[in-house]
Amino acid sequence: AWYLWTAVVGGCLLGYATISCLLLRYPSVLHRRKRRTFAAAHISHRGGAGELAENTMEAFRAAVEQHGTHMLELDCQMTRDGCVVVAHDEQLDRLCGCEGRIDELDYDQLPPISARLGITFSPGAVMASGTDRRIPKLEEVLRAFPGLPMNVDVKFDRRDLMESILRMLREHNRLDVTVWGNWSHRIVTQLARLEPRVPRLFSLRRIGLVLLLFVTGLLPFVPISETHYEPPMPSVFLDPSAKEFWRRVPCPLRCLLRGLFWVLDCLIMSPMLIGHLRLRGIPTFAWVANTEEQFVRAFRAGCEGVMTDYPCRLRAFIDSNPWCLRAYNETVESLQEAAATTNATEGDRLIKKEDQQQQQQTLEH
């Protein structure tokens, strides 16, 4: 009896693993592929926080005009008088070198950005280039770059902030070329309820759930409502450039943390996981990669796009390594085919309508 039960359980597990692997490769059997509206390989994190003051108009313009970025990543919060501004930090100490919070001041009272600004994902590095030190309004950015895809990080769980952002997206006809979200699952859930047509990110909780489902083989069976997978790259902390981070970690924990980051990186950046999501119409945009080794790691894993603080570096890497645009080019081709099909369908509809009108006129005559 024991051998019989072992054979039955083993057979069930083998069957389950086989079906799971097949559905990982062919998810269209259970799920309809999500409709894509844009493609992005070169993504400027905060406009390029390592080259010019983060989230400024100068940084955004340089990323678009000089480096041909496909997408801008920016952060939004609200001032006391209701202006939606583009800024990452709630506190002003790092950003402006003074005490206070953005939501405690009117827009006209916001101080200028510090002349020497620390770069969040390059510990120890300082950005001191450029002349623009003004915190811009979201309205300015949307007006300056019509049609350019943007990744909007809604920083706080405020209904008025979300509604204001949505109103501007509608006014500028940007519902299909804007991705919004936050690591907070509560914020992402509220954004989905507010306007489900706007593409949205995975929250941190949902990224963890996706990894758990992937490891257990259940991912191919579960529907996904989010449209863009934007995971952090744990390998960033294993890079030699992260020396400043490891100096702050107690020696007994260093080996443990390095092992944890390595395991997480293997899971999060798994080509099988990224490929499965892509087949379901969900692109992967990895962040924040700032070195050539990190660019290679992300694109070889199958990521369509990479967010970077250094748009110039990423542009040089892409231009010298065209292989990294494979996923991006596939998306562009599919978008062009979909547009051609739509135009052909619309043309057929117009021709049919004209024929019907001619027939009606003939009958009346």
Short mmCIF file of C-alpha atoms in Angstrom, two decimals:
data_model
loop_
_atom_site.label_atom_id
_atom_site.label_comp_id
_atom_site.label_asym_id
_atom_site.label_seq_id
_atom_site.Cartn_x
_atom_site.Cartn_y
_atom_site.Cartn_z
CA ALA A 1 0.00 0.00 0.00
CA TRP A 2 2.85 2.37 0.83
CA TYR A 3 4.41 1.82 -2.60
CA LEU A 4 1.04 2.37 -4.24
CA TRP A 5 0.49 5.69 -2.45
CA THR A 6 4.04 6.77 -3.29
CA ALA A 7 3.45 5.99 -6.95
CA VAL A 8 0.11 7.87 -6.97
CA VAL A 9 1.54 10.95 -5.24
CA GLY A 10 4.64 10.89 -7.43
CA GLY A 11 2.51 10.60 -10.53
CA CYS A 12 0.31 13.52 -9.46
CA LEU A 13 3.32 15.70 -8.71
CA LEU A 14 4.92 14.79 -12.02
CA GLY A 15 1.70 15.56 -13.88
CA TYR A 16 1.31 18.86 -12.03
CA ALA A 17 4.90 19.87 -12.78
CA THR A 18 4.50 18.96 -16.45
CA ILE A 19 1.29 20.95 -16.87
CA SER A 20 2.75 23.90 -14.98
CA CYS A 21 5.84 23.97 -17.19
CA LEU A 22 3.75 23.75 -20.35
CA LEU A 23 1.51 26.60 -19.23
CA LEU A 24 4.55 28.68 -18.30
CA ARG A 25 5.58 28.39 -21.93
CA TYR A 26 2.09 28.68 -23.39
CA PRO A 27 0.05 30.91 -21.05
CA SER A 28 -2.42 31.84 -23.82
CA VAL A 29 -4.16 28.52 -23.14
CA LEU A 30 -5.64 30.03 -19.96
CA HIS A 31 -5.08 33.78 -20.23
CA ARG A 32 -5.73 36.45 -22.82
CA ARG A 33 -2.62 38.43 -23.64
CA LYS A 34 -2.78 41.99 -22.31
CA ARG A 35 -2.94 44.79 -24.87
CA ARG A 36 0.26 46.82 -25.03
CA THR A 37 0.18 50.52 -25.88
CA PHE A 38 3.88 51.43 -25.85
CA ALA A 39 7.37 49.97 -25.60
CA ALA A 40 10.38 51.20 -23.59
CA ALA A 41 13.97 50.03 -23.30
CA HIS A 42 15.67 53.24 -22.16
CA ILE A 43 14.01 54.60 -19.00
CA SER A 44 15.35 57.61 -17.13
CA HIS A 45 14.91 57.25 -13.38
CA ARG A 46 13.86 60.63 -11.97
CA GLY A 47 14.97 62.03 -15.30
CA GLY A 48 18.54 60.88 -14.71
CA ALA A 49 19.36 61.56 -11.07
CA GLY A 50 23.05 60.82 -11.54
CA GLU A 51 23.62 63.43 -14.23
CA LEU A 52 21.35 66.36 -13.35
CA ALA A 53 19.19 67.34 -10.39
CA GLU A 54 16.53 64.66 -10.03
CA ASN A 55 12.96 65.29 -11.15
CA THR A 56 13.74 68.68 -12.71
CA MET A 57 12.72 69.98 -16.12
CA GLU A 58 16.39 70.24 -17.07
CA ALA A 59 16.91 66.55 -16.33
CA PHE A 60 13.77 65.49 -18.19
CA ARG A 61 14.66 67.55 -21.27
CA ALA A 62 18.22 66.22 -21.35
CA ALA A 63 16.99 62.63 -21.09
CA VAL A 64 14.55 63.11 -23.97
CA GLU A 65 16.46 65.44 -26.29
CA GLN A 66 20.05 64.30 -25.74
CA HIS A 67 19.69 60.62 -24.88
CA GLY A 68 16.46 59.64 -26.64
CA THR A 69 14.86 58.07 -23.60
CA HIS A 70 11.73 56.04 -24.28
CA MET A 71 10.17 56.71 -20.89
CA LEU A 72 10.48 59.07 -17.93
CA GLU A 73 10.14 57.84 -14.36
CA LEU A 74 9.00 60.45 -11.85
CA ASP A 75 7.46 60.82 -8.39
CA CYS A 76 4.41 62.85 -7.43
CA GLN A 77 3.13 64.36 -4.21
CA MET A 78 1.00 67.34 -3.22
CA THR A 79 1.76 70.68 -1.58
CA ARG A 80 -0.39 72.31 1.07
CA ASP A 81 -2.20 74.47 -1.53
CA GLY A 82 -3.08 71.45 -3.70
CA CYS A 83 -0.35 71.58 -6.38
CA VAL A 84 0.84 68.21 -7.65
CA VAL A 85 4.63 68.47 -7.75
CA VAL A 86 7.32 66.16 -9.06
CA ALA A 87 9.52 65.22 -6.11
CA HIS A 88 10.59 61.98 -4.47
CA ASP A 89 11.26 62.79 -0.84
CA GLU A 90 8.55 63.75 1.61
CA GLN A 91 11.10 65.45 3.85
CA LEU A 92 13.17 68.32 2.49
CA ASP A 93 16.44 67.55 4.30
CA ARG A 94 18.13 65.51 1.54
CA LEU A 95 16.45 67.25 -1.38
CA CYS A 96 16.78 70.87 -0.28
CA GLY A 97 19.04 70.80 2.76
CA CYS A 98 16.45 72.18 5.15
CA GLU A 99 13.81 70.93 7.57
CA GLY A 100 10.15 70.56 6.72
CA ARG A 101 7.81 68.58 4.50
CA ILE A 102 6.47 69.30 1.05
CA ASP A 103 2.86 68.92 2.17
CA GLU A 104 3.41 71.55 4.87
CA LEU A 105 4.29 74.29 2.36
CA ASP A 106 2.54 76.08 -0.49
CA TYR A 107 4.11 75.66 -3.90
CA ASP A 108 5.57 79.19 -3.92
CA GLN A 109 7.25 78.46 -0.58
CA LEU A 110 9.18 75.38 -1.73
CA PRO A 111 12.96 75.92 -1.38
CA PRO A 112 15.37 75.22 -4.26
CA ILE A 113 17.02 71.83 -4.61
CA SER A 114 20.46 71.51 -3.02
CA ALA A 115 23.47 72.36 -5.17
CA ARG A 116 25.08 69.06 -4.11
CA LEU A 117 22.49 66.30 -4.05
CA GLY A 118 23.10 62.74 -2.91
CA ILE A 119 22.20 60.01 -5.42
CA THR A 120 19.94 57.44 -3.74
CA PHE A 121 21.07 54.38 -5.71
CA SER A 122 24.75 55.34 -5.87
CA PRO A 123 25.70 55.50 -2.17
CA GLY A 124 28.36 58.10 -1.50
CA ALA A 125 27.98 59.73 -4.93
CA VAL A 126 26.90 63.36 -5.25
CA MET A 127 25.28 65.16 -8.19
CA ALA A 128 26.40 68.77 -8.59
CA SER A 129 25.77 69.42 -12.31
CA GLY A 130 23.21 71.60 -14.04
CA THR A 131 21.54 74.87 -13.16
CA ASP A 132 17.88 73.98 -12.68
CA ARG A 133 17.05 73.67 -8.98
CA ARG A 134 13.30 74.25 -9.11
CA ILE A 135 10.77 71.58 -8.12
CA PRO A 136 8.37 71.42 -11.09
CA LYS A 137 4.65 70.83 -11.24
CA LEU A 138 3.35 67.65 -12.86
CA GLU A 139 1.32 69.80 -15.25
CA GLU A 140 4.54 71.30 -16.65
CA VAL A 141 6.06 67.89 -17.33
CA LEU A 142 2.94 66.54 -19.04
CA ARG A 143 2.69 69.64 -21.21
CA ALA A 144 6.37 69.56 -22.17
CA PHE A 145 6.40 65.90 -23.32
CA PRO A 146 3.06 65.04 -24.94
CA GLY A 147 2.73 61.40 -25.90
CA LEU A 148 5.95 60.31 -24.19
CA PRO A 149 5.39 57.32 -21.90
CA MET A 150 5.80 58.11 -18.22
CA ASN A 151 6.04 56.07 -15.06
CA VAL A 152 4.33 57.92 -12.23
CA ASP A 153 5.06 56.87 -8.65
CA VAL A 154 2.16 58.11 -6.51
CA LYS A 155 4.00 58.67 -3.25
CA PHE A 156 1.15 58.93 -0.74
CA ASP A 157 -2.23 57.43 0.03
CA ARG A 158 -4.23 60.60 -0.60
CA ARG A 159 -7.45 60.55 -2.55
CA ASP A 160 -7.06 64.18 -3.67
CA LEU A 161 -3.56 63.46 -4.99
CA MET A 162 -4.74 60.47 -7.02
CA GLU A 163 -7.76 62.33 -8.40
CA SER A 164 -5.64 65.33 -9.37
CA ILE A 165 -3.15 63.14 -11.22
CA LEU A 166 -5.96 61.30 -13.00
CA ARG A 167 -7.61 64.57 -14.03
CA MET A 168 -4.37 65.76 -15.64
CA LEU A 169 -3.85 62.42 -17.38
CA ARG A 170 -7.30 62.74 -18.91
CA GLU A 171 -6.78 66.36 -19.90
CA HIS A 172 -3.56 65.47 -21.70
CA ASN A 173 -4.98 62.27 -23.23
CA ARG A 174 -2.40 60.11 -21.48
CA LEU A 175 -4.40 57.24 -20.00
CA ASP A 176 -2.76 54.64 -22.24
CA VAL A 177 0.84 55.93 -22.15
CA THR A 178 1.17 56.36 -18.38
CA VAL A 179 1.96 53.67 -15.83
CA TRP A 180 1.20 54.52 -12.22
CA GLY A 181 1.55 52.78 -8.90
CA ASN A 182 3.53 52.46 -5.71
CA TRP A 183 5.09 49.77 -3.54
CA SER A 184 2.08 50.16 -1.23
CA HIS A 185 -0.59 47.60 -2.07
CA ARG A 186 -3.27 49.90 -0.66
CA ILE A 187 -2.32 52.71 -3.04
CA VAL A 188 -2.22 50.43 -6.08
CA THR A 189 -5.62 49.00 -5.16
CA GLN A 190 -7.14 52.47 -4.89
CA LEU A 191 -5.61 53.49 -8.23
CA ALA A 192 -7.16 50.43 -9.87
CA ARG A 193 -10.58 51.33 -8.49
CA LEU A 194 -10.22 54.96 -9.48
CA GLU A 195 -9.40 54.25 -13.14
CA PRO A 196 -8.80 50.63 -14.17
CA ARG A 197 -7.85 51.63 -17.74
CA VAL A 198 -4.56 53.20 -16.66
CA PRO A 199 -1.70 50.66 -16.70
CA ARG A 200 -0.37 50.00 -13.20
CA LEU A 201 2.57 48.49 -11.40
CA PHE A 202 2.90 45.53 -9.09
CA SER A 203 2.99 46.52 -5.43
CA LEU A 204 5.71 45.04 -3.23
CA ARG A 205 3.19 42.57 -1.80
CA ARG A 206 2.16 41.47 -5.27
CA ILE A 207 5.78 41.04 -6.38
CA GLY A 208 6.27 38.75 -3.40
CA LEU A 209 3.10 36.84 -4.31
CA VAL A 210 4.24 36.43 -7.92
CA LEU A 211 7.55 34.99 -6.72
CA LEU A 212 5.78 32.58 -4.38
CA LEU A 213 3.42 31.44 -7.14
CA PHE A 214 6.34 31.05 -9.52
CA VAL A 215 8.34 28.89 -7.09
CA THR A 216 5.34 26.65 -6.34
CA GLY A 217 4.35 26.33 -10.00
CA LEU A 218 0.97 28.00 -9.50
CA LEU A 219 1.70 31.20 -11.45
CA PRO A 220 0.42 29.92 -14.84
CA PHE A 221 -2.98 29.18 -13.29
CA VAL A 222 -3.51 32.57 -11.60
CA PRO A 223 -4.89 35.68 -13.35
CA ILE A 224 -2.90 38.91 -13.05
CA SER A 225 -4.52 42.34 -13.09
CA GLU A 226 -1.34 44.47 -13.10
CA THR A 227 0.22 45.42 -16.43
CA HIS A 228 3.90 46.20 -15.69
CA TYR A 229 6.40 44.20 -13.64
CA GLU A 230 9.00 46.59 -12.22
CA PRO A 231 11.14 44.69 -9.71
CA PRO A 232 14.21 46.02 -7.94
CA MET A 233 17.49 44.36 -8.91
CA PRO A 234 18.98 42.72 -5.79
CA SER A 235 22.26 42.25 -7.66
CA VAL A 236 22.75 46.01 -7.39
CA PHE A 237 23.72 45.42 -3.75
CA LEU A 238 26.25 42.79 -4.80
CA ASP A 239 27.99 45.19 -7.17
CA PRO A 240 31.41 46.58 -6.16
CA SER A 241 29.91 50.07 -6.34
CA ALA A 242 27.81 49.23 -3.23
CA LYS A 243 30.78 49.42 -0.86
CA GLU A 244 29.21 52.27 1.08
CA PHE A 245 26.12 50.14 1.78
CA TRP A 246 28.13 47.18 3.10
CA ARG A 247 30.20 49.39 5.38
CA ARG A 248 27.03 50.11 7.34
CA VAL A 249 26.14 46.41 7.69
CA PRO A 250 27.53 44.58 10.76
CA CYS A 251 30.12 41.96 9.81
CA PRO A 252 28.13 38.93 11.14
CA LEU A 253 25.22 39.83 8.85
CA ARG A 254 27.15 40.47 5.66
CA CYS A 255 27.41 36.86 4.48
CA LEU A 256 23.77 36.22 5.34
CA LEU A 257 22.57 39.32 3.48
CA ARG A 258 24.76 38.58 0.46
CA GLY A 259 23.29 35.10 0.25
CA LEU A 260 19.76 36.47 0.60
CA PHE A 261 20.32 39.06 -2.14
CA TRP A 262 21.77 36.35 -4.41
CA VAL A 263 18.73 34.09 -3.94
CA LEU A 264 16.30 36.97 -4.45
CA ASP A 265 18.13 38.04 -7.58
CA CYS A 266 17.92 34.53 -9.01
CA LEU A 267 14.16 34.53 -8.44
CA ILE A 268 13.26 38.11 -9.36
CA MET A 269 15.45 38.17 -12.47
CA SER A 270 14.63 34.63 -13.59
CA PRO A 271 14.45 34.50 -17.42
CA MET A 272 11.68 31.90 -17.12
CA LEU A 273 9.56 34.20 -14.95
CA ILE A 274 10.22 37.29 -17.08
CA GLY A 275 9.53 35.32 -20.25
CA HIS A 276 6.24 33.98 -18.91
CA LEU A 277 5.05 37.45 -17.94
CA ARG A 278 6.06 38.78 -21.33
CA LEU A 279 3.99 36.10 -23.07
CA ARG A 280 1.04 37.36 -21.02
CA GLY A 281 1.64 40.91 -22.23
CA ILE A 282 3.39 42.11 -19.06
CA PRO A 283 6.80 43.74 -19.70
CA THR A 284 9.59 43.82 -17.13
CA PHE A 285 11.35 47.10 -16.38
CA ALA A 286 14.25 46.53 -13.96
CA TRP A 287 15.52 49.26 -11.64
CA VAL A 288 17.82 50.86 -10.78
CA ALA A 289 20.76 49.77 -12.97
CA ASN A 290 23.68 52.18 -13.20
CA THR A 291 26.63 50.12 -14.47
CA GLU A 292 27.31 48.14 -17.62
CA GLU A 293 27.34 44.89 -15.64
CA GLN A 294 23.87 45.66 -14.33
CA PHE A 295 22.61 46.57 -17.82
CA VAL A 296 23.88 43.22 -19.12
CA ARG A 297 22.28 41.35 -16.21
CA ALA A 298 18.87 42.93 -16.82
CA PHE A 299 18.72 42.60 -20.60
CA ARG A 300 20.06 39.03 -20.61
CA ALA A 301 17.31 38.07 -18.18
CA GLY A 302 14.78 39.21 -20.79
CA CYS A 303 13.83 42.63 -19.43
CA GLU A 304 12.32 44.93 -22.04
CA GLY A 305 13.53 48.07 -20.30
CA VAL A 306 15.97 49.31 -17.70
CA MET A 307 15.63 52.31 -15.39
CA THR A 308 18.84 54.17 -14.77
CA ASP A 309 20.16 57.27 -13.04
CA TYR A 310 22.63 57.68 -15.91
CA PRO A 311 20.78 58.03 -19.25
CA CYS A 312 24.03 58.78 -21.08
CA ARG A 313 25.58 55.47 -19.97
CA LEU A 314 22.52 53.46 -20.88
CA ARG A 315 22.24 55.11 -24.30
CA ALA A 316 25.90 54.33 -25.05
CA PHE A 317 25.37 50.72 -23.93
CA ILE A 318 22.25 50.26 -26.08
CA ASP A 319 23.89 51.80 -29.15
CA SER A 320 26.88 49.47 -28.85
CA ASN A 321 24.84 46.36 -27.92
CA PRO A 322 21.83 46.12 -30.25
CA TRP A 323 21.09 42.59 -28.99
CA CYS A 324 19.63 44.11 -25.81
CA LEU A 325 16.72 45.57 -27.81
CA ARG A 326 15.28 42.18 -28.76
CA ALA A 327 12.27 42.38 -26.42
CA TYR A 328 11.78 46.07 -27.18
CA ASN A 329 11.84 45.51 -30.95
CA GLU A 330 9.38 42.63 -30.67
CA THR A 331 6.96 44.89 -28.82
CA VAL A 332 7.39 47.68 -31.38
CA GLU A 333 6.68 45.25 -34.22
CA SER A 334 3.56 43.92 -32.50
CA LEU A 335 2.33 47.47 -31.90
CA GLN A 336 2.88 48.32 -35.57
CA GLU A 337 1.03 45.18 -36.66
CA ALA A 338 -1.86 45.99 -34.32
CA ALA A 339 -2.02 49.55 -35.67
CA ALA A 340 -2.01 48.28 -39.27
CA THR A 341 -4.78 45.81 -38.47
CA THR A 342 -6.82 48.52 -36.80
CA ASN A 343 -6.35 50.86 -39.77
CA ALA A 344 -7.30 48.10 -42.21
CA THR A 345 -10.40 47.25 -40.19
CA GLU A 346 -11.37 50.91 -40.04
CA GLY A 347 -10.80 51.25 -43.79
CA ASP A 348 -12.98 48.21 -44.50
CA ARG A 349 -15.68 49.66 -42.29
CA LEU A 350 -15.63 52.98 -44.15
CA ILE A 351 -15.71 51.24 -47.55
CA LYS A 352 -18.65 49.11 -46.45
CA LYS A 353 -20.44 52.21 -45.18
CA GLU A 354 -19.89 54.01 -48.52
CA ASP A 355 -21.19 50.96 -50.43
CA GLN A 356 -24.29 50.90 -48.28
CA GLN A 357 -24.86 54.61 -48.89
CA GLN A 358 -24.46 54.14 -52.64
CA GLN A 359 -26.90 51.24 -52.62
CA GLN A 360 -29.38 53.31 -50.64
CA GLN A 361 -29.04 56.20 -53.11
CA THR A 362 -29.53 53.80 -56.04
CA LEU A 363 -32.70 52.40 -54.49
CA GLU A 364 -34.03 55.86 -53.81
CA HIS A 365 -33.26 56.93 -57.40
#
